[in-house]
Amino acid sequence: MTPKVSIIMGSTSDLKIMESAAQFFDEMEIPYEINALSAHRVPELVMDFAKNAHKRGIKVIIAGAGGAAHLPGVIAALTPLPVIGIPIKSSNSIDGWDSILSILQMPSGIPVATMALDGARNGAILAAQIMATGDEALMQKVQKFKADLAKKIAKANADLAQIKMKFKTNLTMDEQTPVKADKKTLRMMIILIILLLIGIATRWTYIKKEIVDSTRSIFSNEAPVSDSSSSQH
């Protein structure tokens, strides 16, 4: 089989993290390769790998590294393929932050899709989703995987429902779901709103006319003011 994904790690000490990516590909029946390459110890090999990976049929590269985690970024700079970076909390890591920021803060034009710390499985899932955009059979597998995740939550809630506690008052999922108005009800609501707006507009027109008429009446009934000085002449 020709590998479609390449899993790369800085050293075999990272295998305990990166093997979760390999396990996911086994579940999905996606052929992959897995190798150790160091951007610092064997930069020539890294360069050769990155420049030629797409020529060998590789579609996505998953690169994990810890500490000064330059491996994913160096590979991304040299390959046209999408690179998924896995920051690893290694023995020389500063609580994982150095690994995260080394992979995350890439310069413009050299993207690396950075996963969570030690998030190799999520990296594999993302790789599968990327490849599924051009592979209908794989897309169906990804969709089934997502559906199974939803079933796990449904089962978890069913299991929790069996747990008895004195003041537990959980509603069922059906009880939590708000009642949806049918189309007939929605039409009636829209008609009522329109009628209400028409009524308001009509009432305002009537009120405005009354104000205008009253104002005219007041001014028309005012007696003219006589000029006493002119009447004496």
PDB file of C-alpha atoms in Angstrom:
ATOM      1  CA  MET A   1       0.000   0.000   0.000  1.00  0.00           C
ATOM      2  CA  THR A   2       1.134   3.534  -0.724  1.00  0.00           C
ATOM      3  CA  PRO A   3       0.963   5.738   2.393  1.00  0.00           C
ATOM      4  CA  LYS A   4      -1.367   8.711   2.203  1.00  0.00           C
ATOM      5  CA  VAL A   5      -0.295  10.294   5.475  1.00  0.00           C
ATOM      6  CA  SER A   6       3.150  10.757   6.929  1.00  0.00           C
ATOM      7  CA  ILE A   7       3.490  10.858  10.726  1.00  0.00           C
ATOM      8  CA  ILE A   8       6.759  12.488  11.755  1.00  0.00           C
ATOM      9  CA  MET A   9       8.160  12.994  15.249  1.00  0.00           C
ATOM     10  CA  GLY A  10      11.310  14.577  16.639  1.00  0.00           C
ATOM     11  CA  SER A  11      12.410  11.395  18.401  1.00  0.00           C
ATOM     12  CA  THR A  12      11.033   8.020  19.474  1.00  0.00           C
ATOM     13  CA  SER A  13      10.338   9.477  22.928  1.00  0.00           C
ATOM     14  CA  ASP A  14       7.385  11.210  21.254  1.00  0.00           C
ATOM     15  CA  LEU A  15       5.890   7.910  20.124  1.00  0.00           C
ATOM     16  CA  LYS A  16       3.702   7.549  23.212  1.00  0.00           C
ATOM     17  CA  ILE A  17       1.860  10.682  22.031  1.00  0.00           C
ATOM     18  CA  MET A  18       1.998  10.230  18.262  1.00  0.00           C
ATOM     19  CA  GLU A  19       0.829   6.613  18.301  1.00  0.00           C
ATOM     20  CA  SER A  20      -2.728   7.785  18.976  1.00  0.00           C
ATOM     21  CA  ALA A  21      -2.692   9.283  15.462  1.00  0.00           C
ATOM     22  CA  ALA A  22      -1.552   5.952  14.042  1.00  0.00           C
ATOM     23  CA  GLN A  23      -4.276   4.129  15.973  1.00  0.00           C
ATOM     24  CA  PHE A  24      -6.941   6.375  14.446  1.00  0.00           C
ATOM     25  CA  PHE A  25      -5.645   5.686  10.933  1.00  0.00           C
ATOM     26  CA  ASP A  26      -5.765   1.959  11.706  1.00  0.00           C
ATOM     27  CA  GLU A  27      -9.420   2.360  12.734  1.00  0.00           C
ATOM     28  CA  MET A  28     -10.221   4.264   9.535  1.00  0.00           C
ATOM     29  CA  GLU A  29      -8.099   1.933   7.361  1.00  0.00           C
ATOM     30  CA  ILE A  30      -5.986   4.806   6.026  1.00  0.00           C
ATOM     31  CA  PRO A  31      -2.465   3.776   4.983  1.00  0.00           C
ATOM     32  CA  TYR A  32       0.283   5.820   6.657  1.00  0.00           C
ATOM     33  CA  GLU A  33       3.992   5.866   7.384  1.00  0.00           C
ATOM     34  CA  ILE A  34       5.660   6.819  10.655  1.00  0.00           C
ATOM     35  CA  ASN A  35       9.235   8.072  11.042  1.00  0.00           C
ATOM     36  CA  ALA A  36      11.535  10.040  13.342  1.00  0.00           C
ATOM     37  CA  LEU A  37      13.160  13.178  11.905  1.00  0.00           C
ATOM     38  CA  SER A  38      14.848  16.013  13.754  1.00  0.00           C
ATOM     39  CA  ALA A  39      14.978  19.531  12.342  1.00  0.00           C
ATOM     40  CA  HIS A  40      18.065  20.163  14.472  1.00  0.00           C
ATOM     41  CA  ARG A  41      19.976  16.884  14.264  1.00  0.00           C
ATOM     42  CA  VAL A  42      19.316  15.866  10.648  1.00  0.00           C
ATOM     43  CA  PRO A  43      18.181  19.013   8.818  1.00  0.00           C
ATOM     44  CA  GLU A  44      19.294  17.613   5.431  1.00  0.00           C
ATOM     45  CA  LEU A  45      17.024  14.574   5.820  1.00  0.00           C
ATOM     46  CA  VAL A  46      14.126  16.796   6.866  1.00  0.00           C
ATOM     47  CA  MET A  47      14.653  18.956   3.791  1.00  0.00           C
ATOM     48  CA  ASP A  48      14.765  15.947   1.468  1.00  0.00           C
ATOM     49  CA  PHE A  49      11.638  14.456   3.060  1.00  0.00           C
ATOM     50  CA  ALA A  50       9.634  17.692   2.905  1.00  0.00           C
ATOM     51  CA  LYS A  51      10.520  18.491  -0.705  1.00  0.00           C
ATOM     52  CA  ASN A  52       9.641  15.020  -2.007  1.00  0.00           C
ATOM     53  CA  ALA A  53       6.703  13.875   0.155  1.00  0.00           C
ATOM     54  CA  HIS A  54       4.055  14.978  -2.373  1.00  0.00           C
ATOM     55  CA  LYS A  55       5.893  13.130  -5.156  1.00  0.00           C
ATOM     56  CA  ARG A  56       5.444   9.865  -3.210  1.00  0.00           C
ATOM     57  CA  GLY A  57       1.664  10.272  -2.966  1.00  0.00           C
ATOM     58  CA  ILE A  58       1.551  11.706   0.563  1.00  0.00           C
ATOM     59  CA  LYS A  59      -1.527  13.933   1.029  1.00  0.00           C
ATOM     60  CA  VAL A  60      -1.061  15.265   4.566  1.00  0.00           C
ATOM     61  CA  ILE A  61       1.874  15.455   6.981  1.00  0.00           C
ATOM     62  CA  ILE A  62       1.423  15.248  10.748  1.00  0.00           C
ATOM     63  CA  ALA A  63       4.526  16.449  12.592  1.00  0.00           C
ATOM     64  CA  GLY A  64       4.939  16.301  16.361  1.00  0.00           C
ATOM     65  CA  ALA A  65       7.700  17.916  18.380  1.00  0.00           C
ATOM     66  CA  GLY A  66       8.441  19.177  21.882  1.00  0.00           C
ATOM     67  CA  GLY A  67      10.566  21.933  23.393  1.00  0.00           C
ATOM     68  CA  ALA A  68      11.945  24.140  20.603  1.00  0.00           C
ATOM     69  CA  ALA A  69       9.434  22.489  18.286  1.00  0.00           C
ATOM     70  CA  HIS A  70      10.669  23.650  14.875  1.00  0.00           C
ATOM     71  CA  LEU A  71       9.990  20.428  12.955  1.00  0.00           C
ATOM     72  CA  PRO A  72       6.413  21.186  11.769  1.00  0.00           C
ATOM     73  CA  GLY A  73       7.329  24.712  10.688  1.00  0.00           C
ATOM     74  CA  VAL A  74      10.461  23.689   8.807  1.00  0.00           C
ATOM     75  CA  ILE A  75       8.523  20.990   6.946  1.00  0.00           C
ATOM     76  CA  ALA A  76       5.709  23.462   6.150  1.00  0.00           C
ATOM     77  CA  ALA A  77       8.266  25.850   4.657  1.00  0.00           C
ATOM     78  CA  LEU A  78       9.491  23.180   2.235  1.00  0.00           C
ATOM     79  CA  THR A  79       6.353  21.291   1.159  1.00  0.00           C
ATOM     80  CA  PRO A  80       3.185  22.191  -0.764  1.00  0.00           C
ATOM     81  CA  LEU A  81       1.241  19.713   1.396  1.00  0.00           C
ATOM     82  CA  PRO A  82      -0.911  20.661   4.412  1.00  0.00           C
ATOM     83  CA  VAL A  83       1.044  20.232   7.646  1.00  0.00           C
ATOM     84  CA  ILE A  84      -0.622  19.503  10.968  1.00  0.00           C
ATOM     85  CA  GLY A  85       1.516  20.312  13.996  1.00  0.00           C
ATOM     86  CA  ILE A  86       1.309  18.441  17.299  1.00  0.00           C
ATOM     87  CA  PRO A  87       2.962  20.297  20.209  1.00  0.00           C
ATOM     88  CA  ILE A  88       4.295  17.757  22.706  1.00  0.00           C
ATOM     89  CA  LYS A  89       5.015  18.286  26.385  1.00  0.00           C
ATOM     90  CA  SER A  90       8.435  16.648  26.334  1.00  0.00           C
ATOM     91  CA  SER A  91      10.951  16.217  29.158  1.00  0.00           C
ATOM     92  CA  ASN A  92      12.713  19.488  28.247  1.00  0.00           C
ATOM     93  CA  SER A  93       9.509  21.434  27.629  1.00  0.00           C
ATOM     94  CA  ILE A  94       8.513  24.493  29.647  1.00  0.00           C
ATOM     95  CA  ASP A  95       5.119  23.120  30.641  1.00  0.00           C
ATOM     96  CA  GLY A  96       4.306  22.683  26.943  1.00  0.00           C
ATOM     97  CA  TRP A  97       4.028  26.393  26.135  1.00  0.00           C
ATOM     98  CA  ASP A  98       7.330  26.515  24.261  1.00  0.00           C
ATOM     99  CA  SER A  99       6.140  23.649  22.047  1.00  0.00           C
ATOM    100  CA  ILE A 100       2.754  25.266  21.410  1.00  0.00           C
ATOM    101  CA  LEU A 101       4.097  28.702  20.532  1.00  0.00           C
ATOM    102  CA  SER A 102       6.940  27.334  18.387  1.00  0.00           C
ATOM    103  CA  ILE A 103       4.376  25.630  16.150  1.00  0.00           C
ATOM    104  CA  LEU A 104       1.498  28.099  16.456  1.00  0.00           C
ATOM    105  CA  GLN A 105       3.251  31.411  15.776  1.00  0.00           C
ATOM    106  CA  MET A 106       4.206  30.790  12.151  1.00  0.00           C
ATOM    107  CA  PRO A 107       4.953  33.710   9.817  1.00  0.00           C
ATOM    108  CA  SER A 108       2.468  34.738   7.134  1.00  0.00           C
ATOM    109  CA  GLY A 109       2.523  32.402   4.146  1.00  0.00           C
ATOM    110  CA  ILE A 110       3.761  29.323   6.055  1.00  0.00           C
ATOM    111  CA  PRO A 111       0.689  27.936   7.859  1.00  0.00           C
ATOM    112  CA  VAL A 112       0.740  24.997  10.258  1.00  0.00           C
ATOM    113  CA  ALA A 113      -2.574  23.662  11.565  1.00  0.00           C
ATOM    114  CA  THR A 114      -1.700  23.508  15.262  1.00  0.00           C
ATOM    115  CA  MET A 115      -3.495  21.053  17.525  1.00  0.00           C
ATOM    116  CA  ALA A 116      -3.807  21.122  21.295  1.00  0.00           C
ATOM    117  CA  LEU A 117      -0.918  20.001  23.468  1.00  0.00           C
ATOM    118  CA  ASP A 118      -0.392  16.257  22.909  1.00  0.00           C
ATOM    119  CA  GLY A 119      -3.414  16.301  20.549  1.00  0.00           C
ATOM    120  CA  ALA A 120      -2.153  13.729  18.027  1.00  0.00           C
ATOM    121  CA  ARG A 121      -5.536  11.987  17.664  1.00  0.00           C
ATOM    122  CA  ASN A 122      -7.239  15.251  16.742  1.00  0.00           C
ATOM    123  CA  GLY A 123      -4.461  15.811  14.226  1.00  0.00           C
ATOM    124  CA  ALA A 124      -5.266  12.465  12.621  1.00  0.00           C
ATOM    125  CA  ILE A 125      -8.986  13.256  12.550  1.00  0.00           C
ATOM    126  CA  LEU A 126      -8.283  16.579  10.833  1.00  0.00           C
ATOM    127  CA  ALA A 127      -6.023  14.829   8.317  1.00  0.00           C
ATOM    128  CA  ALA A 128      -8.822  12.365   7.510  1.00  0.00           C
ATOM    129  CA  GLN A 129     -11.305  15.212   7.037  1.00  0.00           C
ATOM    130  CA  ILE A 130      -8.912  17.017   4.688  1.00  0.00           C
ATOM    131  CA  MET A 131      -8.421  13.930   2.547  1.00  0.00           C
ATOM    132  CA  ALA A 132     -12.142  13.099   2.631  1.00  0.00           C
ATOM    133  CA  THR A 133     -12.938  16.224   0.596  1.00  0.00           C
ATOM    134  CA  GLY A 134     -11.640  14.346  -2.446  1.00  0.00           C
ATOM    135  CA  ASP A 135     -12.507  10.783  -1.436  1.00  0.00           C
ATOM    136  CA  GLU A 136     -16.199   9.826  -1.148  1.00  0.00           C
ATOM    137  CA  ALA A 137     -15.501   6.482   0.548  1.00  0.00           C
ATOM    138  CA  LEU A 138     -13.396   8.192   3.207  1.00  0.00           C
ATOM    139  CA  MET A 139     -16.041  10.897   3.602  1.00  0.00           C
ATOM    140  CA  GLN A 140     -18.581   8.223   4.502  1.00  0.00           C
ATOM    141  CA  LYS A 141     -16.190   6.826   7.117  1.00  0.00           C
ATOM    142  CA  VAL A 142     -15.679  10.295   8.609  1.00  0.00           C
ATOM    143  CA  GLN A 143     -19.438  10.875   8.714  1.00  0.00           C
ATOM    144  CA  LYS A 144     -19.942   7.542  10.484  1.00  0.00           C
ATOM    145  CA  PHE A 145     -17.201   8.453  12.964  1.00  0.00           C
ATOM    146  CA  LYS A 146     -18.973  11.732  13.738  1.00  0.00           C
ATOM    147  CA  ALA A 147     -22.325   9.967  14.104  1.00  0.00           C
ATOM    148  CA  ASP A 148     -20.762   7.484  16.524  1.00  0.00           C
ATOM    149  CA  LEU A 149     -19.534  10.382  18.662  1.00  0.00           C
ATOM    150  CA  ALA A 150     -23.123  11.619  18.950  1.00  0.00           C
ATOM    151  CA  LYS A 151     -24.287   8.113  19.914  1.00  0.00           C
ATOM    152  CA  LYS A 152     -21.709   8.028  22.705  1.00  0.00           C
ATOM    153  CA  ILE A 153     -23.200  11.192  24.205  1.00  0.00           C
ATOM    154  CA  ALA A 154     -26.713   9.758  23.938  1.00  0.00           C
ATOM    155  CA  LYS A 155     -25.534   6.587  25.710  1.00  0.00           C
ATOM    156  CA  ALA A 156     -23.778   8.648  28.384  1.00  0.00           C
ATOM    157  CA  ASN A 157     -27.022  10.506  29.127  1.00  0.00           C
ATOM    158  CA  ALA A 158     -28.949   7.237  29.214  1.00  0.00           C
ATOM    159  CA  ASP A 159     -26.433   5.843  31.714  1.00  0.00           C
ATOM    160  CA  LEU A 160     -26.622   9.009  33.822  1.00  0.00           C
ATOM    161  CA  ALA A 161     -30.414   8.744  33.863  1.00  0.00           C
ATOM    162  CA  GLN A 162     -30.100   5.424  35.705  1.00  0.00           C
ATOM    163  CA  ILE A 163     -28.152   6.987  38.562  1.00  0.00           C
ATOM    164  CA  LYS A 164     -30.458   7.710  41.495  1.00  0.00           C
ATOM    165  CA  MET A 165     -29.805  10.736  43.691  1.00  0.00           C
ATOM    166  CA  LYS A 166     -32.051  12.358  46.258  1.00  0.00           C
ATOM    167  CA  PHE A 167     -32.479  15.773  44.644  1.00  0.00           C
ATOM    168  CA  LYS A 168     -31.650  14.961  41.022  1.00  0.00           C
ATOM    169  CA  THR A 169     -34.373  16.409  38.792  1.00  0.00           C
ATOM    170  CA  ASN A 170     -33.043  15.890  35.263  1.00  0.00           C
ATOM    171  CA  LEU A 171     -35.557  16.344  32.480  1.00  0.00           C
ATOM    172  CA  THR A 172     -35.480  13.972  29.549  1.00  0.00           C
ATOM    173  CA  MET A 173     -34.055  15.269  26.252  1.00  0.00           C
ATOM    174  CA  ASP A 174     -37.612  15.459  24.860  1.00  0.00           C
ATOM    175  CA  GLU A 175     -38.715  17.530  27.843  1.00  0.00           C
ATOM    176  CA  GLN A 176     -35.758  19.880  27.404  1.00  0.00           C
ATOM    177  CA  THR A 177     -36.515  20.474  23.721  1.00  0.00           C
ATOM    178  CA  PRO A 178     -38.811  23.490  23.233  1.00  0.00           C
ATOM    179  CA  VAL A 179     -42.054  22.818  21.370  1.00  0.00           C
ATOM    180  CA  LYS A 180     -41.786  23.917  17.749  1.00  0.00           C
ATOM    181  CA  ALA A 181     -44.686  25.884  16.296  1.00  0.00           C
ATOM    182  CA  ASP A 182     -46.257  24.307  13.218  1.00  0.00           C
ATOM    183  CA  LYS A 183     -46.621  26.208   9.930  1.00  0.00           C
ATOM    184  CA  LYS A 184     -50.292  27.039  10.528  1.00  0.00           C
ATOM    185  CA  THR A 185     -49.516  28.616  13.911  1.00  0.00           C
ATOM    186  CA  LEU A 186     -46.679  30.643  12.413  1.00  0.00           C
ATOM    187  CA  ARG A 187     -48.949  31.943   9.645  1.00  0.00           C
ATOM    188  CA  MET A 188     -51.560  33.020  12.186  1.00  0.00           C
ATOM    189  CA  MET A 189     -48.934  34.810  14.266  1.00  0.00           C
ATOM    190  CA  ILE A 190     -47.654  36.682  11.202  1.00  0.00           C
ATOM    191  CA  ILE A 191     -51.223  37.719  10.215  1.00  0.00           C
ATOM    192  CA  LEU A 192     -51.929  38.964  13.751  1.00  0.00           C
ATOM    193  CA  ILE A 193     -48.735  41.002  13.800  1.00  0.00           C
ATOM    194  CA  ILE A 194     -49.587  42.555  10.413  1.00  0.00           C
ATOM    195  CA  LEU A 195     -53.128  43.412  11.588  1.00  0.00           C
ATOM    196  CA  LEU A 196     -51.720  44.923  14.768  1.00  0.00           C
ATOM    197  CA  LEU A 197     -49.322  47.108  12.785  1.00  0.00           C
ATOM    198  CA  ILE A 198     -52.150  48.204  10.436  1.00  0.00           C
ATOM    199  CA  GLY A 199     -54.289  49.061  13.455  1.00  0.00           C
ATOM    200  CA  ILE A 200     -51.526  51.116  15.020  1.00  0.00           C
ATOM    201  CA  ALA A 201     -50.892  52.955  11.736  1.00  0.00           C
ATOM    202  CA  THR A 202     -54.623  53.642  11.241  1.00  0.00           C
ATOM    203  CA  ARG A 203     -55.069  54.870  14.812  1.00  0.00           C
ATOM    204  CA  TRP A 204     -52.070  57.168  14.510  1.00  0.00           C
ATOM    205  CA  THR A 205     -53.449  58.640  11.260  1.00  0.00           C
ATOM    206  CA  TYR A 206     -56.780  59.341  13.028  1.00  0.00           C
ATOM    207  CA  ILE A 207     -55.067  60.900  16.059  1.00  0.00           C
ATOM    208  CA  LYS A 208     -52.868  63.044  13.855  1.00  0.00           C
ATOM    209  CA  LYS A 209     -55.965  64.285  11.939  1.00  0.00           C
ATOM    210  CA  GLU A 210     -57.718  65.136  15.206  1.00  0.00           C
ATOM    211  CA  ILE A 211     -54.712  67.150  16.389  1.00  0.00           C
ATOM    212  CA  VAL A 212     -54.525  69.075  13.112  1.00  0.00           C
ATOM    213  CA  ASP A 213     -58.300  69.794  13.092  1.00  0.00           C
ATOM    214  CA  SER A 214     -58.260  70.929  16.722  1.00  0.00           C
ATOM    215  CA  THR A 215     -55.317  73.221  16.106  1.00  0.00           C
ATOM    216  CA  ARG A 216     -57.012  74.821  13.083  1.00  0.00           C
ATOM    217  CA  SER A 217     -60.213  75.270  15.086  1.00  0.00           C
ATOM    218  CA  ILE A 218     -58.421  77.050  17.914  1.00  0.00           C
ATOM    219  CA  PHE A 219     -56.712  79.522  15.591  1.00  0.00           C
ATOM    220  CA  SER A 220     -59.825  80.157  13.458  1.00  0.00           C
ATOM    221  CA  ASN A 221     -61.976  81.037  16.528  1.00  0.00           C
ATOM    222  CA  GLU A 222     -59.494  83.576  17.954  1.00  0.00           C
ATOM    223  CA  ALA A 223     -60.814  87.130  17.969  1.00  0.00           C
ATOM    224  CA  PRO A 224     -58.644  89.637  16.102  1.00  0.00           C
ATOM    225  CA  VAL A 225     -56.748  92.076  18.332  1.00  0.00           C
ATOM    226  CA  SER A 226     -57.973  95.710  17.797  1.00  0.00           C
ATOM    227  CA  ASP A 227     -55.565  98.601  17.449  1.00  0.00           C
ATOM    228  CA  SER A 228     -56.916 101.281  19.827  1.00  0.00           C
ATOM    229  CA  SER A 229     -54.578 103.962  18.579  1.00  0.00           C
ATOM    230  CA  SER A 230     -55.760 103.628  14.989  1.00  0.00           C
ATOM    231  CA  SER A 231     -59.450 103.712  15.997  1.00  0.00           C
ATOM    232  CA  GLN A 232     -59.076 107.191  17.485  1.00  0.00           C
ATOM    233  CA  HIS A 233     -58.237 108.758  14.108  1.00  0.00           C
TER     234      HIS A 233
END
